[in-house]
XYZ file of N, CA and C in Angstrom:
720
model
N -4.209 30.687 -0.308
C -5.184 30.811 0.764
C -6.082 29.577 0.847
N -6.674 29.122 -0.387
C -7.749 27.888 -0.164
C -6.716 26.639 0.532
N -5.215 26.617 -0.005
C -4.805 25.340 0.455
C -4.557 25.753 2.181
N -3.831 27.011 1.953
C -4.010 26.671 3.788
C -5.348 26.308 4.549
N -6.609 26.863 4.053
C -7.868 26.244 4.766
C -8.219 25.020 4.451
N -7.359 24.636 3.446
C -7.567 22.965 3.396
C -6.966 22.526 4.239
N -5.665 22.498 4.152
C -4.704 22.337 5.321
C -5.388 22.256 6.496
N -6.114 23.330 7.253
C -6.985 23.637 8.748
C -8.462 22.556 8.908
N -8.824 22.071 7.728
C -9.936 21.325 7.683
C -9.172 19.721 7.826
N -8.661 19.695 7.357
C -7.665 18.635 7.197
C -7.303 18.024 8.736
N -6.639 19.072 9.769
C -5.919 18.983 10.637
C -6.697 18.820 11.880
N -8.203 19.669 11.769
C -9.284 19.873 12.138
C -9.916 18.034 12.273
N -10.308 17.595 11.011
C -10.971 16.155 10.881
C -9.810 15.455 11.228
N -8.451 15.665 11.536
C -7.874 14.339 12.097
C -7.764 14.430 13.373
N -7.688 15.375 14.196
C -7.857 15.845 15.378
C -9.486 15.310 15.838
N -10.393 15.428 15.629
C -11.424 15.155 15.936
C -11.660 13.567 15.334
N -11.128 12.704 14.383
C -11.042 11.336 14.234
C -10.495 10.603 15.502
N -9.435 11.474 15.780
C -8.410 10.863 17.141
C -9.092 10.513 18.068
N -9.731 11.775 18.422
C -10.384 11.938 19.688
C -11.911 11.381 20.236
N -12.499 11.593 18.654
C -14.330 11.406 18.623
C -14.549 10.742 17.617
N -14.016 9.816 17.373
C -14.077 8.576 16.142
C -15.603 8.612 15.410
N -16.503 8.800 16.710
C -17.575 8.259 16.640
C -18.619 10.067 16.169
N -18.081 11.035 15.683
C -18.298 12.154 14.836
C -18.460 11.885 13.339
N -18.559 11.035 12.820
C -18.401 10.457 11.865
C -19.081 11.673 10.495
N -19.942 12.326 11.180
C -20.762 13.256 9.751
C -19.965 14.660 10.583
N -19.559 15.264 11.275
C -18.938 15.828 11.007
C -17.431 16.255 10.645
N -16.716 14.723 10.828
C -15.618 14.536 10.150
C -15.432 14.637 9.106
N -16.696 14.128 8.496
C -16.917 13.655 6.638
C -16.997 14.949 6.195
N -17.656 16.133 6.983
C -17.890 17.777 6.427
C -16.388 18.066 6.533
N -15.871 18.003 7.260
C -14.495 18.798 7.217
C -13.523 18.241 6.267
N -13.705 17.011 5.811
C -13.025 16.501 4.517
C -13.427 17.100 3.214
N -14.525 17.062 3.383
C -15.485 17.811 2.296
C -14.962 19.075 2.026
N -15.306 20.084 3.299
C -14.718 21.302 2.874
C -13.228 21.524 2.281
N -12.192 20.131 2.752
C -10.724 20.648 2.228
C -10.633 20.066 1.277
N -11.353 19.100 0.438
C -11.788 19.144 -0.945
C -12.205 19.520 -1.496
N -12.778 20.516 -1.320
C -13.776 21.355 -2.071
C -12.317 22.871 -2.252
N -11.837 23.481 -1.142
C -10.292 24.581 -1.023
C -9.760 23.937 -2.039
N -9.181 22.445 -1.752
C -8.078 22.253 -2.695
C -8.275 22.510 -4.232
N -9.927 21.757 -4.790
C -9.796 21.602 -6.251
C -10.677 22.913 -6.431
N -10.482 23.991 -5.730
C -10.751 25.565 -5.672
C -9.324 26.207 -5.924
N -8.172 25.429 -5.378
C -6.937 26.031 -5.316
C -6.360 25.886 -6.825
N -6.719 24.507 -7.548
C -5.925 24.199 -8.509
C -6.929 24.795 -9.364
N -7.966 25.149 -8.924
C -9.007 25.840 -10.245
C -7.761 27.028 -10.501
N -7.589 27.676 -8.965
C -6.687 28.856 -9.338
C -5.559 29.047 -10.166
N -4.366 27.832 -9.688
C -2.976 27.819 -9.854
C -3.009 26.401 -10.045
N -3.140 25.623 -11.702
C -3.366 24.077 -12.200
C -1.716 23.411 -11.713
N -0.712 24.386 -11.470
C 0.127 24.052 -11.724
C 0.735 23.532 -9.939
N -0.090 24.082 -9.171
C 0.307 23.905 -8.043
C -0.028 22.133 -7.627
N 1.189 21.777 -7.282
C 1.244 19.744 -7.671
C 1.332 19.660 -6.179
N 1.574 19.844 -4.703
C 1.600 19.911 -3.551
C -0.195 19.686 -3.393
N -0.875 20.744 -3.807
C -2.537 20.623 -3.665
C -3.061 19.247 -4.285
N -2.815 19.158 -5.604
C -2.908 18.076 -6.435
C -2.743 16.665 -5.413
N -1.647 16.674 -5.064
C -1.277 15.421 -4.010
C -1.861 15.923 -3.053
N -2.501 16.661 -2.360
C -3.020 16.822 -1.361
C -4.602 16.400 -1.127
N -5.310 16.425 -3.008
C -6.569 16.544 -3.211
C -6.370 14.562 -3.042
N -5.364 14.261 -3.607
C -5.548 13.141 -4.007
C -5.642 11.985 -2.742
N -5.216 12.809 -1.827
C -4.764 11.851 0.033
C -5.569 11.760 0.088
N -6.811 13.032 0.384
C -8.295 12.939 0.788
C -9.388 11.948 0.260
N -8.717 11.943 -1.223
C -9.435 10.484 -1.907
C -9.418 9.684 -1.889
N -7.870 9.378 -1.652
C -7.259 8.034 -0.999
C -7.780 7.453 0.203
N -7.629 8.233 1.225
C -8.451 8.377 2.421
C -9.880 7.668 2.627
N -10.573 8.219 1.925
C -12.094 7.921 1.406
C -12.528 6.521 0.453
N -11.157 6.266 -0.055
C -11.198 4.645 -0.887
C -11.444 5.067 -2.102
N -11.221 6.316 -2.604
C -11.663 6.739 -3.947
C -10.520 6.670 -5.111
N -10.140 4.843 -5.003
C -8.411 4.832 -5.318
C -8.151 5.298 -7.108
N -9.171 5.184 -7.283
C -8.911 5.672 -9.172
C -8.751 6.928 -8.996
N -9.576 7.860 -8.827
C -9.532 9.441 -8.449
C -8.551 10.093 -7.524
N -7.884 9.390 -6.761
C -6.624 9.450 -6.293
C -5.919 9.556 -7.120
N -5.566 7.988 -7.858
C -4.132 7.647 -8.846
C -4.220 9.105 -9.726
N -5.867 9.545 -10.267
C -5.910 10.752 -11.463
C -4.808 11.902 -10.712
N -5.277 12.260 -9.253
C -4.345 13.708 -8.976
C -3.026 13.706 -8.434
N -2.550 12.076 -8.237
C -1.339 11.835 -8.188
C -0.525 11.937 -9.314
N -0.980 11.643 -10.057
C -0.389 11.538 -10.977
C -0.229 13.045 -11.812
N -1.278 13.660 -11.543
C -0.945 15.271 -12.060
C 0.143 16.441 -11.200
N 0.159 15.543 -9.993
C 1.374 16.026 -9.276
C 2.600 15.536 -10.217
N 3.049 14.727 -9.972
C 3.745 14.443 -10.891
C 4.359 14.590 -12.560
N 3.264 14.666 -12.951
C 3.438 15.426 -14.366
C 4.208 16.929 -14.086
N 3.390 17.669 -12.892
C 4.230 19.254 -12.626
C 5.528 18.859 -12.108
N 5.899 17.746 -10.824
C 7.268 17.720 -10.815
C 7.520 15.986 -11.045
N 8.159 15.836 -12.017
C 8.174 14.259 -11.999
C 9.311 13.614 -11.104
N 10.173 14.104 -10.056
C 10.582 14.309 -9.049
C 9.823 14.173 -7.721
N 8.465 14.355 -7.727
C 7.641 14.135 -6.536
C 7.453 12.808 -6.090
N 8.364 12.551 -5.170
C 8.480 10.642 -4.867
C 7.510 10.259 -4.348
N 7.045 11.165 -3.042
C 5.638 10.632 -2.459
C 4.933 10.265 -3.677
N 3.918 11.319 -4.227
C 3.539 10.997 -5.241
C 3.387 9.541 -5.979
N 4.532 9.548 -6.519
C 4.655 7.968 -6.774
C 4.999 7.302 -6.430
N 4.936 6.955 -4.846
C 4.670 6.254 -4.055
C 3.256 5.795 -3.373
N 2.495 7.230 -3.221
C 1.178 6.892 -3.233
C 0.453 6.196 -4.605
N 0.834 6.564 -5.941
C 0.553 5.882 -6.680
C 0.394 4.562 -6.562
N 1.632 4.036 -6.532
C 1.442 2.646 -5.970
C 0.805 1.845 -4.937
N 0.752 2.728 -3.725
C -0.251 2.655 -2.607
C -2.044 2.306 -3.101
N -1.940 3.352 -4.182
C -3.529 3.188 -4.609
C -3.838 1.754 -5.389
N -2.746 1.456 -6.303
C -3.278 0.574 -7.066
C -2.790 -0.700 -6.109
N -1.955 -0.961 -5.195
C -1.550 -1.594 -4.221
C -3.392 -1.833 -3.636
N -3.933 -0.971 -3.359
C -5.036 -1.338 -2.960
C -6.767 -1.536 -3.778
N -6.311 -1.419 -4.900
C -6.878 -1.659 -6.182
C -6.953 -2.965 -6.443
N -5.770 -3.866 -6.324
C -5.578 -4.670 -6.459
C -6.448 -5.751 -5.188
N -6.021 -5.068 -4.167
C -6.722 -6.067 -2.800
C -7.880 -5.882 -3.041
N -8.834 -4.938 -3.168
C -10.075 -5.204 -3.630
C -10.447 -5.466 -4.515
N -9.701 -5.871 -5.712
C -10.222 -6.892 -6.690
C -10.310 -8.377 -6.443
N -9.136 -8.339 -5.545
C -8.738 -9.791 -4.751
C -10.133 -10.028 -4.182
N -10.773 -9.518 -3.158
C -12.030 -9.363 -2.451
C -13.031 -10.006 -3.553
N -12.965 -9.420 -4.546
C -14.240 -9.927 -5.354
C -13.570 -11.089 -6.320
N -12.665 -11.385 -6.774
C -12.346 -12.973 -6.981
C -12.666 -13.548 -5.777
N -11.994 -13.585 -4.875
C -12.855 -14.461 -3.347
C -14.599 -14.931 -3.276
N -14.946 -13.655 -3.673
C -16.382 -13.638 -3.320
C -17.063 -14.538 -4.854
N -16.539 -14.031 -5.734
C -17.216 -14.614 -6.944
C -16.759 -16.243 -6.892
N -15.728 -16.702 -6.258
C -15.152 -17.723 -6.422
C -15.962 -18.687 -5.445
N -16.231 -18.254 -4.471
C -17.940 -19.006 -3.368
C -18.506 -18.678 -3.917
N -19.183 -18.069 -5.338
C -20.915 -18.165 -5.986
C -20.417 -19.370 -6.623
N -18.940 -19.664 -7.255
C -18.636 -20.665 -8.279
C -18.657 -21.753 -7.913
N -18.544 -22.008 -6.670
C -18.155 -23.592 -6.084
C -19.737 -23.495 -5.641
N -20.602 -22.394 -5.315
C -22.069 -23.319 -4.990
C -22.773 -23.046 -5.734
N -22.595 -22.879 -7.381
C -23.507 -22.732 -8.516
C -23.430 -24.287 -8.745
N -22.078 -24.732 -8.867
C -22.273 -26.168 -9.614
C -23.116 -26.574 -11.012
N -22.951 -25.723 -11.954
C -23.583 -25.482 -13.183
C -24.925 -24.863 -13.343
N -25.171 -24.576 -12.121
C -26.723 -23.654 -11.934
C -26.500 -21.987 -12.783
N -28.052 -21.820 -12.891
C -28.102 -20.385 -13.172
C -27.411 -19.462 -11.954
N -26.913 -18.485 -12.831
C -26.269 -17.373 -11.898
C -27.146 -16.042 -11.985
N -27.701 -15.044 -11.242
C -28.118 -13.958 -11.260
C -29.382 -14.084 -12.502
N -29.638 -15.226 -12.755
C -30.821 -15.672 -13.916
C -30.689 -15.588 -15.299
N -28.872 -15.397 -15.183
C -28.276 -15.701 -16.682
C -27.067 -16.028 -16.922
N -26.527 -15.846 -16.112
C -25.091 -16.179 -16.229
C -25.025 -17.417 -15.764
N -24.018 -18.091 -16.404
C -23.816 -19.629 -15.849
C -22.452 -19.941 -15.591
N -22.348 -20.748 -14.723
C -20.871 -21.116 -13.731
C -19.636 -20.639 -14.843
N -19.564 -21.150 -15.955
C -18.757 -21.067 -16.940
C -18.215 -19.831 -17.136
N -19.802 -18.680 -17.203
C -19.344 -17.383 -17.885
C -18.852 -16.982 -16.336
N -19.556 -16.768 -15.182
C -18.722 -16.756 -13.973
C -17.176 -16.902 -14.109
N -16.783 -17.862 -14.505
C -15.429 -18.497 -14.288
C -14.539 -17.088 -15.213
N -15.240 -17.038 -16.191
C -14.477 -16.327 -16.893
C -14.559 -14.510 -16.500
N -15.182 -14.387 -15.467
C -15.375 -13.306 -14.980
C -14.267 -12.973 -14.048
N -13.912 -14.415 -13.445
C -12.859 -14.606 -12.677
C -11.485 -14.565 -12.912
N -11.107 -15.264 -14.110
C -10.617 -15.000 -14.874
C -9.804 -13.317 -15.194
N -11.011 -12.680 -15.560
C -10.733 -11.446 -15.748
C -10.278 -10.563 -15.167
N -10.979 -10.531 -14.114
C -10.702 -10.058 -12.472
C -9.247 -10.265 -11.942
N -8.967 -11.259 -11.888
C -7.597 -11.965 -11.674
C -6.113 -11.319 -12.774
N -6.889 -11.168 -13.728
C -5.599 -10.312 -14.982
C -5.374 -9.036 -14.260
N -6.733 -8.225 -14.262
C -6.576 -6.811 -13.525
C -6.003 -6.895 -12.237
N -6.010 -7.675 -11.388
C -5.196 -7.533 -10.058
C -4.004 -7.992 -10.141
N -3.594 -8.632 -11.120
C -2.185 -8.756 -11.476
C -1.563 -7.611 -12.167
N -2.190 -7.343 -13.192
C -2.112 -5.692 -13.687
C -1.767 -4.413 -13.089
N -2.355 -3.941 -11.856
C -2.323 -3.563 -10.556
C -1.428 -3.727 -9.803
N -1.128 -5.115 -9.471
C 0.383 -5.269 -8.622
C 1.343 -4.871 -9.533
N 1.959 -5.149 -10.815
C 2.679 -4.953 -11.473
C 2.571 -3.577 -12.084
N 1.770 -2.603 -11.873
C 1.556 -0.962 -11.650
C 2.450 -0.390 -10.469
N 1.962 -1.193 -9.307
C 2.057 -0.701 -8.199
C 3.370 -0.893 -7.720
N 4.186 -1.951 -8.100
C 5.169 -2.411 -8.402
C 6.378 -1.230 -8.758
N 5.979 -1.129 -10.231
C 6.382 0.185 -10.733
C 6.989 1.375 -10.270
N 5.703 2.001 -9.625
C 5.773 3.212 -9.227
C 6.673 3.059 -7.734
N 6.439 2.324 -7.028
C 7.102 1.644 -5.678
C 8.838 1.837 -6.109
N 9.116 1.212 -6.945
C 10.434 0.852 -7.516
C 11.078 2.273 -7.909
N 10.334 2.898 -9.118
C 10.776 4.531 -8.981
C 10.766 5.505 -8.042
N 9.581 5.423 -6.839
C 9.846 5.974 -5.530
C 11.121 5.792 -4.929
N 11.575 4.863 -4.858
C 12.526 4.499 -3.792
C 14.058 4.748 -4.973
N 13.854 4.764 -6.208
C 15.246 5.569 -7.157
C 15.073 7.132 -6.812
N 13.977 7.634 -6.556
C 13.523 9.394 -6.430
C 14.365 9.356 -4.905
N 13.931 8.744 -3.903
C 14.064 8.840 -2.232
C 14.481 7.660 -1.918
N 15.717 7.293 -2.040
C 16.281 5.981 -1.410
C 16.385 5.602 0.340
N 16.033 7.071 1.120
C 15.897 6.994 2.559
C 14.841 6.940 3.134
N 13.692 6.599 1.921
C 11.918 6.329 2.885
C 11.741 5.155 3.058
N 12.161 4.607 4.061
C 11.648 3.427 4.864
C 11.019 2.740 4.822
N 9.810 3.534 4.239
C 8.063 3.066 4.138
C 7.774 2.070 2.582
N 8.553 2.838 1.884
C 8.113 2.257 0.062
C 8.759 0.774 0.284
N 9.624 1.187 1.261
C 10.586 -0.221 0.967
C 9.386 -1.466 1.546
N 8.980 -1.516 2.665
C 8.064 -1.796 3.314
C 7.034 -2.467 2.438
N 6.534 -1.443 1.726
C 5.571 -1.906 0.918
C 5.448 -2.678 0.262
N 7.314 -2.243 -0.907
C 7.424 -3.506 -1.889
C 7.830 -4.291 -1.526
N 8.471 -4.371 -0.269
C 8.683 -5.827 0.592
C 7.739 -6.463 0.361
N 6.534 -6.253 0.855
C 5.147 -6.829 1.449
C 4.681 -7.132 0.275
N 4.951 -6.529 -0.509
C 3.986 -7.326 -2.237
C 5.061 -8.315 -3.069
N 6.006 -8.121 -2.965
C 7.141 -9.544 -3.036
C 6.564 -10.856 -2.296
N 6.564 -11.024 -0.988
C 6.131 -11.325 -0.031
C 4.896 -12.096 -0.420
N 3.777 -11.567 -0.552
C 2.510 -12.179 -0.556
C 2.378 -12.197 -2.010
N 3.160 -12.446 -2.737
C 3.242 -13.018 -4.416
C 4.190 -14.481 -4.414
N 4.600 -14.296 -3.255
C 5.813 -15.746 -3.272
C 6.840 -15.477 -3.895
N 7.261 -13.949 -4.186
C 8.747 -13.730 -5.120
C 9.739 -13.570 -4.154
N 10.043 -14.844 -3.219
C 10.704 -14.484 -2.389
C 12.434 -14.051 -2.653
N 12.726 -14.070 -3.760
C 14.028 -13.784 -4.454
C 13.980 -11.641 -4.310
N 12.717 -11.611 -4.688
C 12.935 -10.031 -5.094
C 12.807 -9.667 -3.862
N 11.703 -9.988 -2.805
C 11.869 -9.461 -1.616
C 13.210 -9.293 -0.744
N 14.487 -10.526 -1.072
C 15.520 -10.004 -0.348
C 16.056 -9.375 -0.639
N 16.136 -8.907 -2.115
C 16.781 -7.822 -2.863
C 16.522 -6.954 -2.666
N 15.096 -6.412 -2.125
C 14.932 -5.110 -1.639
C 15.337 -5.211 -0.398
N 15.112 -5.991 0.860
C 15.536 -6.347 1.995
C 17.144 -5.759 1.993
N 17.511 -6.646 1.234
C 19.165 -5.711 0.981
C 19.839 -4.602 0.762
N 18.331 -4.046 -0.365
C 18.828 -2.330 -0.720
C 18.715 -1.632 0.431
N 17.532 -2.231 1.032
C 16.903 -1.112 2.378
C 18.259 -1.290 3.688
N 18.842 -2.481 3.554
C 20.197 -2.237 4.336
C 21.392 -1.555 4.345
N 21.538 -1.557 2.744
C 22.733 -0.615 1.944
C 22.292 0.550 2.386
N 21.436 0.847 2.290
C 20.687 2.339 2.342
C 21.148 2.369 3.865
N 21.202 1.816 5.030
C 21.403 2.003 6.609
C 20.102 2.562 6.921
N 19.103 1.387 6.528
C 17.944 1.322 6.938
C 17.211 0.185 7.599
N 18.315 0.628 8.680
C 17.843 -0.795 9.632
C 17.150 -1.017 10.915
N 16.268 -2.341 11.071
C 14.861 -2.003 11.873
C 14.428 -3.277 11.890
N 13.737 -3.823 12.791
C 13.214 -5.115 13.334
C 12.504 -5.458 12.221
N 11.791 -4.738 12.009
C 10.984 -5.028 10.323
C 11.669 -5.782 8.959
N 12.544 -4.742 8.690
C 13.438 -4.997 7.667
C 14.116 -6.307 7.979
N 14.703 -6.797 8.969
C 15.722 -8.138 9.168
C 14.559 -9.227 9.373
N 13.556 -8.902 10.159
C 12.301 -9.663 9.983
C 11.451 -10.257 8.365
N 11.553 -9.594 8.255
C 10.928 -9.697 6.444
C 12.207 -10.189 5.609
N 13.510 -9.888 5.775
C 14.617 -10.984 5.098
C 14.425 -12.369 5.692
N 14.580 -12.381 6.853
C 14.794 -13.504 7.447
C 13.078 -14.346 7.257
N 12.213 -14.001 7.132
C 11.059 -14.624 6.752
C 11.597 -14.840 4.885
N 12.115 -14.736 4.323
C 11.770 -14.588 2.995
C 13.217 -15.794 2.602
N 14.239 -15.690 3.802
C 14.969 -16.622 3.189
C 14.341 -17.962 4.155
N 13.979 -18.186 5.274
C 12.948 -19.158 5.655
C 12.486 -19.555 4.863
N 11.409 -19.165 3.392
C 10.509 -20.061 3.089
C 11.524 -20.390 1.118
N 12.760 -19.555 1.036
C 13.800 -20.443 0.124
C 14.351 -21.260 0.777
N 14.517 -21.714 1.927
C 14.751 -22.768 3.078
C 16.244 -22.592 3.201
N 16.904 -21.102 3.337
C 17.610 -21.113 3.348
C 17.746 -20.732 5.308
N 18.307 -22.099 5.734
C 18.478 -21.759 7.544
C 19.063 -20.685 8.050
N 19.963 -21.247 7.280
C 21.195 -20.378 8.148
C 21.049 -18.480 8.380
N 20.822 -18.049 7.009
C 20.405 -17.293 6.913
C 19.293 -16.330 7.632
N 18.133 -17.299 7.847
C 17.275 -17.363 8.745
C 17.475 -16.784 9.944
N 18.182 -17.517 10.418
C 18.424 -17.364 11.979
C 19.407 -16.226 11.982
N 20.446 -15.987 11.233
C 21.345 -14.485 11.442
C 20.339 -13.402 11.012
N 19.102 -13.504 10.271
C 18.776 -11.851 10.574
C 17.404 -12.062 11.491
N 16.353 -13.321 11.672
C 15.631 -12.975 12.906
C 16.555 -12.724 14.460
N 18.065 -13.013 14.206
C 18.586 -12.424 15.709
C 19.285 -10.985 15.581
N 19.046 -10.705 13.928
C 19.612 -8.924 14.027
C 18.366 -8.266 14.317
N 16.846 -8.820 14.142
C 15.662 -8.444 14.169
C 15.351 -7.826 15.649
N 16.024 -9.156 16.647
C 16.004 -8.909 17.449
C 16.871 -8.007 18.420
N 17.541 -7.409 17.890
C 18.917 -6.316 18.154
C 17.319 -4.890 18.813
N 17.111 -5.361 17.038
C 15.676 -3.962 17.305
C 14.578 -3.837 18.000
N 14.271 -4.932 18.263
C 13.123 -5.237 18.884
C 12.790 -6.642 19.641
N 13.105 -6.676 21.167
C 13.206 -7.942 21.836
C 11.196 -8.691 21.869
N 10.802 -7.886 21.702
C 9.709 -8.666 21.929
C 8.754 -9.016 20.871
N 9.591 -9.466 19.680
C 8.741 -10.194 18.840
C 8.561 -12.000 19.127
N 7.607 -12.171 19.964
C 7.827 -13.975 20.395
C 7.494 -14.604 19.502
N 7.212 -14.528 18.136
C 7.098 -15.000 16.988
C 8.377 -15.690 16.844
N 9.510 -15.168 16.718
C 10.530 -15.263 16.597
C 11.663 -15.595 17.671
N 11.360 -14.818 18.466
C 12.065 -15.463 19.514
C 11.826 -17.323 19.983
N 10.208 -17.308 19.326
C 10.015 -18.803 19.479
C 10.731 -20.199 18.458
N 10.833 -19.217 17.068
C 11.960 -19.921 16.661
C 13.367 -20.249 16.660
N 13.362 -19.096 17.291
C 15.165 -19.152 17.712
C 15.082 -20.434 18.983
N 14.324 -20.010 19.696
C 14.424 -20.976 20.882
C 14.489 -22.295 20.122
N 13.481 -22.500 19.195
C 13.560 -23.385 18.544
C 14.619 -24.487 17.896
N 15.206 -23.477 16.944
C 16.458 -24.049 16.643
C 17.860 -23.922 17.327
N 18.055 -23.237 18.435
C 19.241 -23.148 19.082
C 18.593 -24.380 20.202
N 17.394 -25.244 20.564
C 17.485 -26.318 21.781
C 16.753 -27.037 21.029
C-alpha cells in the first residue's frame, strides 16, 4: 500500500513538473511524501528491493548521489540481478564524479590567482594544490566505480540502449577512444542501432585518425537521422 501511494505522489510531482515547472514547493511536498511511503514501505517489508530502487530515484533526483548509491545498492543485495539498479549505480557516481570535477575547476582559479598568497587565512597555494590533487584521485575513483557497475549492467541487460550510451560517453570524455569503439561495437552486435551509436563510433575513430572509418559510420549515422549538420558538414567535407 505505501509503495503504491508513493507511486501516486511520484506520478502526481511529475505531472505537475511538466506542466507548472514553476510549483516548485509543491512539487518538493509530493516528493517528500513518496519518500517518506517508500522508507515506510521498507520499514515494513526490508526485503522489498523495487521500493529500495525506488527510494533511491527520488534521491537521485534531488542530487542526493551518496544516499542514492546506499539504496541502490540494497536493491541489489535482495536481487543481484537488478540491472537498472546497477546501472543507476553508476549513473550516481557518474555524477559524483562531475561534481568533483566542478570543484577541481573551481579550486584550480583560487590556485592560479593565489600565486603563493594566503588562502582562506591559512592555507597556502601549495596545500591548495594538494587539495587538488586529492579531489582529482576521487573523481577518478568514481569514474572507474561507475565504470564498473555500467559494464555489469549491460552483462545483466545486453538490450538497454541507455548504459551503452553512458559508457560510451565516459570512454569518450576520458580520451579512451579504443574502449569506446568496443562498446560502440557491442551495442551493434547487440542490433542496437541508432544515429547515436554510429555517431559516437565514428567520432571516436575520427580522433584515432582513423578516416576511413569515419566516414562509413557518420553515413550509417545518417541512415538514422538526416539532420545531424554536424556531420553532414563533414561528409560534405570530405566527399568535395
Amino acid at each position: 500500500l505505501q509503495s503504491v501511494l508513493a507511486f501516486g505522489y511520484i506520478n502526481e510531482a511529475q505531472q505537475l513538473k511538466a506542466r507548472h515547472p514553476q510549483e516548485t514547493v509543491r512539487i518538493d511536498s509530493l516528493f517528500g511524501a513518496s519518500q517518506r511511503a517508500y522508507k515506510r514501505a521498507v520499514d515494513i517489508y526490508p526485503a522489498y528491493g523495487i521500493a529500495w530502487y525506488n527510494l533511491g530515484m527520488i534521491q537521485y533526483m534531488h542530487d542526493s548521489y551518496q544516499d542514492a548509491i546506499t539504496n541502490f545498492s540494497r536493491a541489489t543485495a535482495i536481487d543481484s540481478g537488478y540491472s537498472e539498479a546497477w546501472f543507476t549505480i553508476g549513473l550516481s557516481y557518474q555524477m559524483l564524479a562531475n561534481k568533483t570535477g566542478d570543484t577541481i575547476n573551481a579550486l584550480q582559479q583560487d590556485s592560479t590567482l593565489l600565486a603563493g598568497k594566503k588562502y582562506s587565512g591559512h592555507e597556502t597555494k601549495e596545500s591548495l594544490n594538494e587539495l587538488i590533487a586529492a579531489c582529482n584521485n576521487r573523481m577518478q575513483r568514481n569514474w572507474e566505480i561507475s565504470e564498473e557497475n555500467f559494464i555489469h549492467a549491460i552483462q545483466l541487460a545486453p538490450a538497454n540502449y541507455s548504459i551503452y550510451l553512458h559508457l560510451i560517453q565516459l570512454y569518450l570524455s576520458e580520451g579512451r577512444y579504443d574502449k569506446g569503439i568496443k562498446v560502440d561495437s557491442l551495442a551493434l552486435k547487440n542490433r542496437l542501432y541508432s544515429d547515436v551509436i554510429y555517431a559516437t563510433l565514428g567520432s571516436a575513430c575520427l580522433m584515432q585518425k582513423d578516416t576511413v572509418n569515419t566516414v562509413i559510420n557518420y553515413a550509417n549515422s545518417l541512415i538514422y537521422s538526416k539532420s545531424n549538420y554536424v556531420i553532414c558538414a563533414f561528409l560534405k567535407k570530405y566527399y568535395y
